[in-house]
């Protein structure tokens, strides 16, 4: 193990390269450079990219390539030192952290300011069989696996003699009808449609079931848009069951709480998130599985430690409820990343600190070919206007022009040609399971 010397420049260490970590590292390095401050910024991450998760359903649906949603850190963060690895311990008193994996040796790294942005992982809720047989949608591996698994099953179904098994191979169950699960089912449905068309088969052979314990789809977009989305999904033949959950899952069957048993080989579990596993080892107060922070994103009692994004329970100053915290969305993570950059720089004597306060900009939900719902700034849109708003929003939000161009080109190609349905065989079931892909320990 190497121990980095403390005879050095002041050091800001950011943990995690998601939306919040990326913006924090970029923002603080820019502020320090402009002020000609000597402190260095180090970003510790398992990945050498920032993952634009809102487009993972498009990756699962075979509409865009995974590299389009992976923004390379080396290109976008030239003034930041990148340290590949995972942080598995933080000593708050000694101001050090332990980095393992990726590099040949572990490292004990000193920090003067620490920004914790390790995000969240899928919450499994202890449902029997989910950890083994379902896959999530938070990583490139999971999105690619869902696509390839489903395409593989469609191919196997063509040669299957037993009609029950054949139908099971053509059946997808998505658990969780928030925006991520709903977008996923819409994209997989579109993929199956193109697959059937290219193979000269009837589309209605594939079956899609979307279930949620809530009594609405996508409560985040409100009743009117939720109802329109539900109508659109059901209009495509997707079996949406509300007030229903998964009771048990095996390699071949999903047992629902409404008593139905569905034969399937492809189950996506997209039910919600909880703070990253590393948070539990910190011995700091958590709120709903997220790290409690002050409104300036500093950790109470530790003025040199900050947190943001899904990992942090940030007081929602825009809410009338005094106990409210901001929801785990990319919109908040991006803005909190920028806010924490400002406040960390201020703690080093550059600029002034500010509390995080945010106005809700609304949500865009792309529901596959020709349909979307969106409520930008509270204006309710559906159909083509929403589609344009959704795609325009994502293109503007992707933080690298090459990724924007590639994504725009793939979306344009969708208008003139079918989706590519080739299977690349890149991700195994083990590589996409929750433990390997998201780092979730068995429950
Ligand atoms: C399919 C899907 C669709 C979504 N769509 C939308 C949308 O349309 N709009 C919206 O606002 N939000 C959306 N979200 C939510 C959004 O993705 C999250 O809120 C956002 O990613 C949170 O950003 P973050 O930086 O806090 O965490 P993440 O983006 O989760 O990044 C955390 C990073 O930290 C790394 N990390 C974790 N632990 C460690 C460790 N110990 N050491 C080093 N690194 C570590 C992780 O590998 C990851 O790279 C969607 C999410 C999903 C899954």
CSV table of C-alpha atoms and ligand atoms in Angstrom, one decimal:
chain,number,residue,atom,x,y,z
A,1,UNK,CA,0.0,0.0,0.0
A,2,UNK,CA,1.3,3.5,-0.8
A,3,UNK,CA,0.7,6.4,1.5
A,4,UNK,CA,0.5,9.8,-0.2
A,5,UNK,CA,2.7,12.4,1.6
A,6,UNK,CA,1.2,15.3,3.4
A,7,UNK,CA,4.2,17.5,2.5
A,8,UNK,CA,2.2,19.0,-0.4
A,9,UNK,CA,-0.4,21.4,-1.8
A,10,UNK,CA,-3.8,21.5,-0.2
A,11,UNK,CA,-6.0,18.8,-1.7
A,12,UNK,CA,-9.7,18.6,-2.4
A,13,UNK,CA,-10.9,15.0,-2.9
A,14,UNK,CA,-14.1,14.2,-4.6
A,15,UNK,CA,-15.5,10.7,-4.3
A,16,UNK,CA,-17.6,9.4,-7.2
A,17,UNK,CA,-17.9,10.6,-10.8
A,18,UNK,CA,-21.7,10.8,-11.2
A,19,UNK,CA,-23.6,14.0,-11.9
A,20,UNK,CA,-22.8,15.6,-8.6
A,21,UNK,CA,-19.1,14.5,-8.4
A,22,UNK,CA,-18.5,15.5,-12.0
A,23,UNK,CA,-19.9,19.0,-11.5
A,24,UNK,CA,-18.2,19.4,-8.1
A,25,UNK,CA,-14.8,18.5,-9.5
A,26,UNK,CA,-15.2,20.6,-12.6
A,27,UNK,CA,-16.6,23.6,-10.7
A,28,UNK,CA,-14.1,23.6,-7.9
A,29,UNK,CA,-11.1,23.2,-10.2
A,30,UNK,CA,-12.3,26.0,-12.4
A,31,UNK,CA,-12.8,28.3,-9.5
A,32,UNK,CA,-9.4,27.5,-8.0
A,33,UNK,CA,-7.6,27.9,-11.3
A,34,UNK,CA,-9.2,31.3,-12.0
A,35,UNK,CA,-8.2,32.5,-8.5
A,36,UNK,CA,-4.7,31.1,-9.1
A,37,UNK,CA,-5.1,29.0,-5.9
A,38,UNK,CA,-2.6,26.2,-5.6
A,39,UNK,CA,-4.9,23.5,-4.2
A,40,UNK,CA,-5.2,20.3,-6.3
A,41,UNK,CA,-8.4,18.5,-7.1
A,42,UNK,CA,-8.5,14.7,-7.1
A,43,UNK,CA,-11.5,12.7,-8.3
A,44,UNK,CA,-11.7,9.1,-7.1
A,45,UNK,CA,-14.0,6.9,-9.1
A,46,UNK,CA,-14.4,3.3,-10.2
A,47,UNK,CA,-15.2,4.6,-13.7
A,48,UNK,CA,-13.3,6.8,-16.1
A,49,UNK,CA,-16.5,8.4,-17.2
A,50,UNK,CA,-19.6,10.2,-16.0
A,51,UNK,CA,-22.7,8.1,-16.8
A,52,UNK,CA,-25.7,10.0,-18.1
A,53,UNK,CA,-28.3,7.6,-16.5
A,54,UNK,CA,-31.5,9.2,-17.9
A,55,UNK,CA,-30.6,7.7,-21.3
A,56,UNK,CA,-30.0,4.2,-20.0
A,57,UNK,CA,-33.5,3.1,-21.2
A,58,UNK,CA,-32.5,4.1,-24.7
A,59,UNK,CA,-29.3,2.0,-24.3
A,60,UNK,CA,-31.4,-1.0,-23.1
A,61,UNK,CA,-33.8,-0.5,-26.0
A,62,UNK,CA,-30.9,-0.6,-28.5
A,63,UNK,CA,-31.6,2.9,-29.7
A,64,UNK,CA,-28.2,4.4,-28.7
A,65,UNK,CA,-24.7,3.1,-28.0
A,66,UNK,CA,-23.5,2.9,-24.3
A,67,UNK,CA,-20.5,5.1,-25.2
A,68,UNK,CA,-22.9,8.0,-26.0
A,69,UNK,CA,-24.0,8.1,-22.4
A,70,UNK,CA,-20.5,7.8,-21.0
A,71,UNK,CA,-18.8,11.2,-20.8
A,72,UNK,CA,-15.0,10.6,-20.6
A,73,UNK,CA,-13.5,12.3,-17.5
A,74,UNK,CA,-10.1,12.8,-19.1
A,75,UNK,CA,-11.6,14.9,-21.9
A,76,UNK,CA,-13.8,17.0,-19.7
A,77,UNK,CA,-11.8,17.5,-16.5
A,78,UNK,CA,-8.3,18.5,-17.7
A,79,UNK,CA,-7.4,20.2,-14.4
A,80,UNK,CA,-8.5,17.3,-12.2
A,81,UNK,CA,-6.2,14.4,-11.1
A,82,UNK,CA,-8.1,11.2,-11.7
A,83,UNK,CA,-7.6,8.3,-9.3
A,84,UNK,CA,-9.3,5.1,-10.4
A,85,UNK,CA,-10.6,3.1,-7.5
A,86,UNK,CA,-13.2,2.7,-4.8
A,87,UNK,CA,-13.1,4.5,-1.4
A,88,UNK,CA,-13.7,1.9,1.3
A,89,UNK,CA,-12.9,3.8,4.4
A,90,UNK,CA,-12.6,7.4,5.6
A,91,UNK,CA,-10.8,8.7,8.7
A,92,UNK,CA,-12.5,12.0,9.5
A,93,UNK,CA,-10.1,12.8,12.4
A,94,UNK,CA,-6.9,12.1,10.5
A,95,UNK,CA,-8.3,13.5,7.2
A,96,UNK,CA,-7.4,10.4,5.2
A,97,UNK,CA,-9.3,7.9,3.0
A,98,UNK,CA,-8.5,4.5,1.7
A,99,UNK,CA,-8.7,3.8,-2.0
A,100,UNK,CA,-8.7,0.2,-3.3
A,101,UNK,CA,-9.2,-1.5,-6.7
A,102,UNK,CA,-8.2,-0.5,-10.2
A,103,UNK,CA,-4.6,0.6,-9.4
A,104,UNK,CA,-1.9,-2.0,-8.6
A,105,UNK,CA,-1.7,-0.8,-5.0
A,106,UNK,CA,-4.2,0.5,-2.4
A,107,UNK,CA,-3.6,4.0,-1.3
A,108,UNK,CA,-4.1,6.0,1.9
A,109,UNK,CA,-4.9,9.5,0.6
A,110,UNK,CA,-4.8,12.7,2.6
A,111,UNK,CA,-7.5,15.3,2.0
A,112,UNK,CA,-8.1,18.9,3.2
A,113,UNK,CA,-11.6,19.1,1.8
A,114,UNK,CA,-13.7,16.0,1.2
A,115,UNK,CA,-16.7,15.9,-1.2
A,116,UNK,CA,-18.8,12.7,-0.9
A,117,UNK,CA,-20.8,12.1,-4.0
A,118,UNK,CA,-21.0,8.2,-4.2
A,119,UNK,CA,-24.7,8.4,-5.4
A,120,UNK,CA,-27.1,5.6,-4.7
A,121,UNK,CA,-27.8,1.9,-5.5
A,122,UNK,CA,-31.0,0.0,-6.3
A,123,UNK,CA,-33.1,-0.9,-3.2
A,124,UNK,CA,-34.0,-4.6,-3.2
A,125,UNK,CA,-36.5,-4.6,-0.4
A,126,UNK,CA,-35.6,-8.2,0.4
A,127,UNK,CA,-38.0,-9.8,-2.1
A,128,UNK,CA,-37.1,-13.5,-2.5
A,129,UNK,CA,-35.2,-14.2,-5.7
A,130,UNK,CA,-34.8,-10.6,-6.9
A,131,UNK,CA,-31.0,-10.4,-6.1
A,132,UNK,CA,-30.4,-13.6,-8.1
A,133,UNK,CA,-32.8,-13.4,-11.0
A,134,UNK,CA,-33.7,-9.7,-11.6
A,135,UNK,CA,-31.4,-7.1,-13.0
A,136,UNK,CA,-31.4,-3.3,-12.3
A,137,UNK,CA,-31.0,-0.3,-14.6
A,138,UNK,CA,-28.3,1.9,-13.0
A,139,UNK,CA,-25.2,0.9,-14.9
A,140,UNK,CA,-24.0,0.3,-18.4
A,141,UNK,CA,-23.7,-3.4,-17.7
A,142,UNK,CA,-27.3,-3.7,-16.5
A,143,UNK,CA,-28.7,-1.8,-19.4
A,144,UNK,CA,-26.7,-3.8,-21.9
A,145,UNK,CA,-27.6,-7.0,-20.2
A,146,UNK,CA,-31.3,-6.4,-20.3
A,147,UNK,CA,-31.1,-5.7,-24.0
A,148,UNK,CA,-29.0,-8.7,-24.8
A,149,UNK,CA,-30.9,-11.0,-22.5
A,150,UNK,CA,-34.2,-10.1,-24.1
A,151,UNK,CA,-32.9,-10.4,-27.7
A,152,UNK,CA,-31.4,-13.7,-26.8
A,153,UNK,CA,-34.7,-15.0,-25.4
A,154,UNK,CA,-36.5,-13.8,-28.5
A,155,UNK,CA,-34.1,-15.8,-30.7
A,156,UNK,CA,-34.5,-18.9,-28.5
A,157,UNK,CA,-38.3,-18.5,-28.6
A,158,UNK,CA,-38.2,-18.9,-32.4
A,159,UNK,CA,-36.9,-22.5,-31.9
A,160,UNK,CA,-38.8,-23.4,-28.8
A,161,UNK,CA,-41.3,-26.4,-29.2
A,162,UNK,CA,-43.1,-25.9,-25.9
A,163,UNK,CA,-45.6,-23.1,-26.3
A,164,UNK,CA,-45.5,-22.2,-22.6
A,165,UNK,CA,-41.7,-21.8,-22.5
A,166,UNK,CA,-41.9,-20.0,-25.8
A,167,UNK,CA,-44.2,-17.4,-24.3
A,168,UNK,CA,-42.1,-17.1,-21.2
A,169,UNK,CA,-39.1,-16.3,-23.3
A,170,UNK,CA,-41.1,-13.6,-25.1
A,171,UNK,CA,-42.2,-12.0,-21.8
A,172,UNK,CA,-40.7,-9.1,-20.0
A,173,UNK,CA,-41.7,-8.1,-16.5
A,174,UNK,CA,-40.6,-4.6,-15.3
A,175,UNK,CA,-41.1,-3.9,-11.6
A,176,UNK,CA,-41.4,-0.2,-10.8
A,177,UNK,CA,-43.5,2.3,-12.8
A,178,UNK,CA,-41.7,5.5,-11.9
A,179,UNK,CA,-40.1,7.3,-14.9
A,180,UNK,CA,-37.1,4.9,-15.2
A,181,UNK,CA,-39.2,1.7,-15.3
A,182,UNK,CA,-41.8,3.2,-17.5
A,183,UNK,CA,-39.2,4.4,-20.0
A,184,UNK,CA,-37.6,1.0,-19.9
A,185,UNK,CA,-40.7,-0.9,-20.7
A,186,UNK,CA,-41.5,1.5,-23.6
A,187,UNK,CA,-38.0,1.1,-25.0
A,188,UNK,CA,-38.0,-2.7,-24.7
A,189,UNK,CA,-41.4,-2.8,-26.4
A,190,UNK,CA,-40.1,-0.8,-29.3
A,191,UNK,CA,-37.1,-3.1,-29.5
A,192,UNK,CA,-39.4,-6.1,-29.7
A,193,UNK,CA,-41.5,-4.4,-32.4
A,194,UNK,CA,-38.4,-3.8,-34.6
A,195,UNK,CA,-37.2,-7.3,-33.9
A,196,UNK,CA,-40.5,-8.8,-35.0
A,197,UNK,CA,-40.6,-6.6,-38.1
A,198,UNK,CA,-37.1,-7.5,-39.2
A,199,UNK,CA,-37.9,-11.2,-38.7
A,200,UNK,CA,-41.3,-11.0,-40.4
A,201,UNK,CA,-43.2,-12.0,-37.3
A,202,UNK,CA,-46.4,-10.8,-35.6
A,203,UNK,CA,-45.6,-8.2,-32.9
A,204,UNK,CA,-48.2,-9.3,-30.5
A,205,UNK,CA,-46.3,-12.4,-29.7
A,206,UNK,CA,-44.1,-10.5,-27.1
A,207,UNK,CA,-45.7,-9.7,-23.8
A,208,UNK,CA,-44.9,-6.8,-21.4
A,209,UNK,CA,-46.0,-6.5,-17.8
A,210,UNK,CA,-45.3,-3.3,-15.9
A,211,UNK,CA,-46.2,-3.5,-12.2
A,212,UNK,CA,-46.1,-1.1,-9.3
A,213,UNK,CA,-47.4,-1.0,-5.8
A,214,UNK,CA,-48.5,2.6,-6.3
A,215,UNK,CA,-51.9,3.3,-7.8
A,216,UNK,CA,-50.5,5.5,-10.6
A,217,UNK,CA,-47.6,5.4,-13.0
A,218,UNK,CA,-45.0,8.0,-12.7
A,219,UNK,CA,-46.4,10.0,-9.7
A,220,UNK,CA,-43.5,12.5,-10.3
A,221,UNK,CA,-45.3,14.0,-13.4
A,222,UNK,CA,-48.7,14.4,-11.7
A,223,UNK,CA,-52.1,12.9,-12.4
A,224,UNK,CA,-52.9,14.4,-15.9
A,225,UNK,CA,-49.6,13.4,-17.5
A,226,UNK,CA,-49.5,10.1,-15.6
A,227,UNK,CA,-52.9,9.2,-17.0
A,228,UNK,CA,-51.9,10.1,-20.5
A,229,UNK,CA,-48.8,7.9,-20.2
A,230,UNK,CA,-50.8,5.0,-18.8
A,231,UNK,CA,-53.2,5.3,-21.7
A,232,UNK,CA,-50.4,5.3,-24.2
A,233,UNK,CA,-48.7,2.2,-22.6
A,234,UNK,CA,-52.0,0.3,-22.5
A,235,UNK,CA,-52.8,1.3,-26.0
A,236,UNK,CA,-49.6,-0.5,-27.1
A,237,UNK,CA,-50.7,-3.6,-25.4
A,238,UNK,CA,-48.5,-3.3,-22.3
A,239,UNK,CA,-50.1,-4.9,-19.3
A,240,UNK,CA,-49.8,-2.3,-16.6
A,241,UNK,CA,-50.9,-3.5,-13.1
A,242,UNK,CA,-51.1,-1.0,-10.3
A,243,UNK,CA,-51.4,-1.7,-6.7
A,244,UNK,CA,-49.4,-4.9,-7.4
A,245,UNK,CA,-45.9,-6.0,-6.5
A,246,UNK,CA,-43.6,-8.9,-6.9
A,247,UNK,CA,-43.9,-11.6,-4.2
A,248,UNK,CA,-41.3,-14.0,-5.4
A,249,UNK,CA,-39.0,-14.6,-8.4
A,250,UNK,CA,-37.4,-17.7,-9.7
A,251,UNK,CA,-35.3,-18.3,-12.8
A,252,UNK,CA,-38.5,-19.1,-14.7
A,253,UNK,CA,-41.5,-17.5,-12.9
A,254,UNK,CA,-42.5,-14.2,-11.3
A,255,UNK,CA,-45.2,-14.6,-8.7
A,256,UNK,CA,-47.2,-11.3,-8.3
A,257,UNK,CA,-49.1,-10.2,-5.2
A,258,UNK,CA,-52.4,-10.3,-7.2
A,259,UNK,CA,-51.8,-14.1,-7.3
A,260,UNK,CA,-50.8,-14.3,-10.9
A,261,UNK,CA,-47.8,-16.4,-11.8
A,262,UNK,CA,-46.0,-15.2,-15.0
A,263,UNK,CA,-43.5,-17.3,-16.9
A,264,UNK,CA,-40.6,-15.0,-17.9
A,265,UNK,CA,-36.8,-15.0,-18.4
A,266,UNK,CA,-36.3,-11.2,-18.3
A,267,UNK,CA,-37.2,-9.3,-15.2
A,268,UNK,CA,-36.1,-5.7,-14.5
A,269,UNK,CA,-36.2,-4.4,-11.0
A,270,UNK,CA,-36.4,-0.6,-11.1
A,271,UNK,CA,-38.2,0.2,-7.8
A,272,UNK,CA,-36.2,2.9,-6.1
A,273,UNK,CA,-32.8,3.7,-4.6
A,274,UNK,CA,-30.9,4.0,-1.3
A,275,UNK,CA,-27.6,5.7,-0.5
A,276,UNK,CA,-24.4,4.1,-1.7
A,277,UNK,CA,-23.1,1.3,0.6
A,278,UNK,CA,-19.9,3.3,1.6
A,279,UNK,CA,-22.1,5.7,3.5
A,280,UNK,CA,-22.9,3.2,6.2
A,281,UNK,CA,-19.2,2.8,7.1
A,282,UNK,CA,-18.7,6.5,7.8
A,283,UNK,CA,-20.3,6.6,11.2
A,284,UNK,CA,-22.2,9.8,10.4
A,285,UNK,CA,-25.9,10.4,10.8
A,286,UNK,CA,-28.0,9.2,7.9
A,287,UNK,CA,-31.5,10.3,6.9
A,288,UNK,CA,-33.5,7.9,4.7
A,289,UNK,CA,-30.2,6.1,3.9
A,290,UNK,CA,-28.6,9.4,2.8
A,291,UNK,CA,-25.9,11.4,4.5
A,292,UNK,CA,-27.4,14.3,6.6
A,293,UNK,CA,-26.0,17.6,5.5
A,294,UNK,CA,-26.6,21.3,6.2
A,295,UNK,CA,-28.2,23.6,3.6
A,296,UNK,CA,-24.7,24.6,2.5
A,297,UNK,CA,-24.0,20.9,1.8
A,298,UNK,CA,-21.5,20.6,4.6
A,299,UNK,CA,-21.7,17.7,7.0
A,300,UNK,CA,-22.9,18.8,10.5
A,301,UNK,CA,-19.9,19.0,12.9
A,302,UNK,CA,-17.4,18.5,10.0
A,303,UNK,CA,-17.0,21.8,8.2
A,304,UNK,CA,-14.4,20.4,5.8
A,305,UNK,CA,-16.6,17.5,4.7
A,306,UNK,CA,-19.4,18.0,2.1
A,307,UNK,CA,-21.9,15.8,0.4
A,308,UNK,CA,-24.3,16.1,-2.6
A,309,UNK,CA,-26.5,14.3,-5.0
A,310,UNK,CA,-28.3,11.0,-4.3
A,311,UNK,CA,-25.9,10.3,-1.4
A,312,UNK,CA,-26.9,13.4,0.5
A,313,UNK,CA,-30.1,14.3,2.4
A,314,UNK,CA,-30.2,17.9,1.4
A,315,UNK,CA,-32.8,20.2,3.1
A,316,UNK,CA,-35.3,21.2,0.5
A,317,UNK,CA,-35.5,24.9,1.2
A,318,UNK,CA,-38.2,25.4,-1.6
A,319,UNK,CA,-40.6,23.1,0.3
A,320,UNK,CA,-43.1,24.2,3.0
A,321,UNK,CA,-42.3,21.0,4.9
A,322,UNK,CA,-39.4,21.9,7.1
A,323,UNK,CA,-38.2,18.2,7.2
A,324,UNK,CA,-38.3,17.8,3.4
A,325,UNK,CA,-35.2,16.7,1.6
A,326,UNK,CA,-34.5,17.1,-2.1
A,327,UNK,CA,-35.5,14.0,-4.2
A,328,UNK,CA,-32.7,11.8,-5.8
A,329,UNK,CA,-32.7,13.2,-9.3
A,330,UNK,CA,-30.0,14.2,-11.8
A,331,UNK,CA,-31.5,17.7,-11.8
A,332,UNK,CA,-30.7,18.1,-8.1
A,333,UNK,CA,-27.4,16.3,-8.4
A,334,UNK,CA,-26.1,18.6,-11.1
A,335,UNK,CA,-27.1,21.7,-9.3
A,336,UNK,CA,-25.9,20.5,-5.9
A,337,UNK,CA,-22.5,19.6,-7.6
A,338,UNK,CA,-22.2,23.2,-8.8
A,339,UNK,CA,-23.3,24.5,-5.4
A,340,UNK,CA,-20.8,22.3,-3.5
A,341,UNK,CA,-18.0,23.4,-5.8
A,342,UNK,CA,-18.8,27.0,-4.9
A,343,UNK,CA,-18.9,26.3,-1.2
A,344,UNK,CA,-15.7,24.2,-1.1
A,345,UNK,CA,-13.8,26.9,-3.0
A,346,UNK,CA,-15.2,29.4,-0.5
A,347,UNK,CA,-13.9,27.3,2.4
A,348,UNK,CA,-10.5,27.7,0.8
A,349,UNK,CA,-10.8,31.4,0.6
A,350,UNK,CA,-12.1,31.7,-3.0
A,351,UNK,CA,-15.5,33.4,-3.3
A,352,UNK,CA,-18.4,33.1,-0.9
A,353,UNK,CA,-20.6,30.3,0.3
A,354,UNK,CA,-24.3,29.9,-0.4
A,355,UNK,CA,-27.1,27.7,0.8
A,356,UNK,CA,-28.6,25.3,-1.8
A,357,UNK,CA,-32.0,26.4,-3.0
A,358,UNK,CA,-33.5,25.1,-6.2
A,359,UNK,CA,-36.6,25.7,-8.3
A,360,UNK,CA,-38.1,22.6,-9.8
A,361,UNK,CA,-37.6,22.7,-13.6
A,362,UNK,CA,-40.0,19.8,-14.2
A,363,UNK,CA,-39.4,16.4,-15.7
A,364,UNK,CA,-39.2,14.9,-19.2
A,365,UNK,CA,-40.1,11.3,-19.8
A,366,UNK,CA,-39.4,9.7,-23.3
A,367,UNK,CA,-41.8,6.8,-23.8
A,368,UNK,CA,-40.5,5.3,-27.0
A,369,UNK,CA,-41.5,5.9,-30.7
A,370,UNK,CA,-43.5,9.1,-31.2
A,371,UNK,CA,-44.5,9.6,-27.6
A,372,UNK,CA,-43.3,11.4,-24.4
A,373,UNK,CA,-44.7,13.4,-21.5
A,374,UNK,CA,-43.1,16.4,-20.0
A,375,UNK,CA,-43.8,19.3,-17.6
A,376,UNK,CA,-41.1,21.8,-18.2
A,377,UNK,CA,-41.6,24.7,-15.8
A,378,UNK,CA,-45.0,23.3,-15.0
A,379,UNK,CA,-46.3,23.3,-18.6
A,380,UNK,CA,-48.0,20.0,-19.3
A,381,UNK,CA,-47.0,18.5,-22.6
A,382,UNK,CA,-47.5,15.1,-24.3
A,383,UNK,CA,-47.0,13.5,-27.7
A,384,UNK,CA,-44.6,15.3,-30.2
A,385,UNK,CA,-44.2,18.6,-28.2
A,386,UNK,CA,-43.1,16.6,-25.2
A,387,UNK,CA,-40.8,14.4,-27.4
A,388,UNK,CA,-39.1,17.5,-28.7
A,389,UNK,CA,-38.8,18.9,-25.2
A,390,UNK,CA,-37.4,15.6,-23.8
A,391,UNK,CA,-34.8,15.1,-26.5
A,392,UNK,CA,-33.8,18.8,-26.5
A,393,UNK,CA,-33.4,18.7,-22.8
A,394,UNK,CA,-31.2,15.6,-22.8
A,395,UNK,CA,-29.0,17.0,-25.7
A,396,UNK,CA,-28.6,20.2,-23.8
A,397,UNK,CA,-27.8,18.4,-20.6
A,398,UNK,CA,-25.2,15.9,-21.9
A,399,UNK,CA,-22.0,17.6,-20.9
A,400,UNK,CA,-19.9,16.8,-24.0
A,401,UNK,CA,-20.5,17.8,-27.6
A,402,UNK,CA,-19.3,14.6,-29.2
A,403,UNK,CA,-21.8,12.7,-27.0
A,404,UNK,CA,-24.5,15.1,-28.0
A,405,UNK,CA,-23.8,14.7,-31.7
A,406,UNK,CA,-23.7,10.9,-31.5
A,407,UNK,CA,-26.9,10.7,-29.6
A,408,UNK,CA,-28.7,13.2,-32.0
A,409,UNK,CA,-27.5,11.1,-34.9
A,410,UNK,CA,-28.8,7.9,-33.4
A,411,UNK,CA,-32.2,9.5,-32.7
A,412,UNK,CA,-32.3,10.8,-36.3
A,413,UNK,CA,-31.5,7.3,-37.7
A,414,UNK,CA,-34.5,6.0,-35.8
A,415,UNK,CA,-36.7,8.0,-38.1
A,416,UNK,CA,-35.3,6.4,-41.3
A,417,UNK,CA,-34.4,2.9,-40.2
A,418,UNK,CA,-35.1,0.1,-37.8
A,419,UNK,CA,-33.0,-0.3,-34.6
A,420,UNK,CA,-30.0,-2.5,-34.8
A,421,UNK,CA,-31.0,-5.8,-33.2
A,422,UNK,CA,-27.6,-7.6,-33.2
A,423,UNK,CA,-26.5,-9.1,-30.0
A,424,UNK,CA,-22.9,-8.4,-29.0
A,425,UNK,CA,-22.6,-10.8,-26.1
A,426,UNK,CA,-20.6,-8.3,-24.1
A,427,UNK,CA,-22.2,-8.6,-20.6
A,428,UNK,CA,-22.8,-11.9,-18.7
A,429,UNK,CA,-25.6,-12.4,-16.2
A,430,UNK,CA,-23.0,-12.4,-13.4
A,431,UNK,CA,-21.4,-9.1,-14.5
A,432,UNK,CA,-24.8,-7.5,-14.5
A,433,UNK,CA,-26.0,-8.7,-11.1
A,434,UNK,CA,-26.6,-6.2,-8.3
A,435,UNK,CA,-23.5,-7.3,-6.4
A,436,UNK,CA,-21.0,-7.0,-9.3
A,437,UNK,CA,-22.6,-4.2,-11.2
A,438,UNK,CA,-23.7,-1.9,-8.3
A,439,UNK,CA,-21.6,-3.2,-5.4
A,440,UNK,CA,-24.7,-4.2,-3.3
A,441,UNK,CA,-23.9,-6.8,-0.7
A,442,UNK,CA,-26.3,-9.8,-0.4
A,443,UNK,CA,-29.2,-9.1,2.0
B,1,LIG,C1,-32.6,4.7,-15.6
B,1,LIG,C2,-32.5,6.0,-14.8
B,1,LIG,C3,-33.1,7.1,-15.4
B,1,LIG,C4,-33.1,8.3,-14.8
B,1,LIG,N1,-33.7,9.4,-15.3
B,1,LIG,C5,-33.6,10.6,-14.7
B,1,LIG,C6,-34.2,11.7,-15.3
B,1,LIG,O1,-34.8,11.6,-16.4
B,1,LIG,N2,-34.1,12.9,-14.7
B,1,LIG,C7,-33.5,13.0,-13.5
B,1,LIG,O2,-33.4,14.1,-12.9
B,1,LIG,N3,-33.0,12.0,-12.9
B,1,LIG,C8,-33.0,10.7,-13.5
B,1,LIG,N4,-32.5,9.7,-12.8
B,1,LIG,C9,-31.9,9.8,-11.5
B,1,LIG,C10,-30.4,10.2,-11.6
B,1,LIG,O3,-29.7,9.3,-12.4
B,1,LIG,C11,-29.7,10.3,-10.3
B,1,LIG,O4,-30.5,11.1,-9.4
B,1,LIG,C12,-28.3,10.8,-10.4
B,1,LIG,O5,-27.5,9.9,-11.1
B,1,LIG,C13,-27.6,11.1,-9.1
B,1,LIG,O6,-26.4,11.6,-9.3
B,1,LIG,P1,-25.2,11.3,-8.3
B,1,LIG,O7,-24.0,12.0,-8.8
B,1,LIG,O8,-25.6,11.7,-6.9
B,1,LIG,O9,-24.9,9.8,-8.2
B,1,LIG,P2,-24.5,8.7,-9.4
B,1,LIG,O10,-24.9,9.3,-10.7
B,1,LIG,O11,-25.2,7.5,-8.9
B,1,LIG,O12,-23.0,8.7,-9.3
B,1,LIG,C14,-22.3,8.2,-8.2
B,1,LIG,C15,-20.9,7.7,-8.6
B,1,LIG,O13,-20.1,7.4,-7.5
B,1,LIG,C16,-19.5,6.1,-7.7
B,1,LIG,N5,-19.2,5.5,-6.4
B,1,LIG,C17,-20.1,4.9,-5.5
B,1,LIG,N6,-19.4,4.5,-4.5
B,1,LIG,C18,-18.1,4.8,-4.6
B,1,LIG,C19,-17.0,4.6,-3.8
B,1,LIG,N7,-17.0,3.9,-2.6
B,1,LIG,N8,-15.8,5.0,-4.3
B,1,LIG,C20,-15.7,5.7,-5.5
B,1,LIG,N9,-16.8,5.9,-6.3
B,1,LIG,C21,-18.0,5.5,-5.8
B,1,LIG,C22,-20.5,5.3,-8.5
B,1,LIG,O14,-19.8,4.3,-9.2
B,1,LIG,C23,-21.0,6.4,-9.5
B,1,LIG,O15,-20.1,6.6,-10.6
B,1,LIG,C24,-32.5,8.4,-13.5
B,1,LIG,C25,-31.9,7.3,-12.9
B,1,LIG,C26,-31.9,6.1,-13.6
B,1,LIG,C27,-31.2,4.9,-13.0
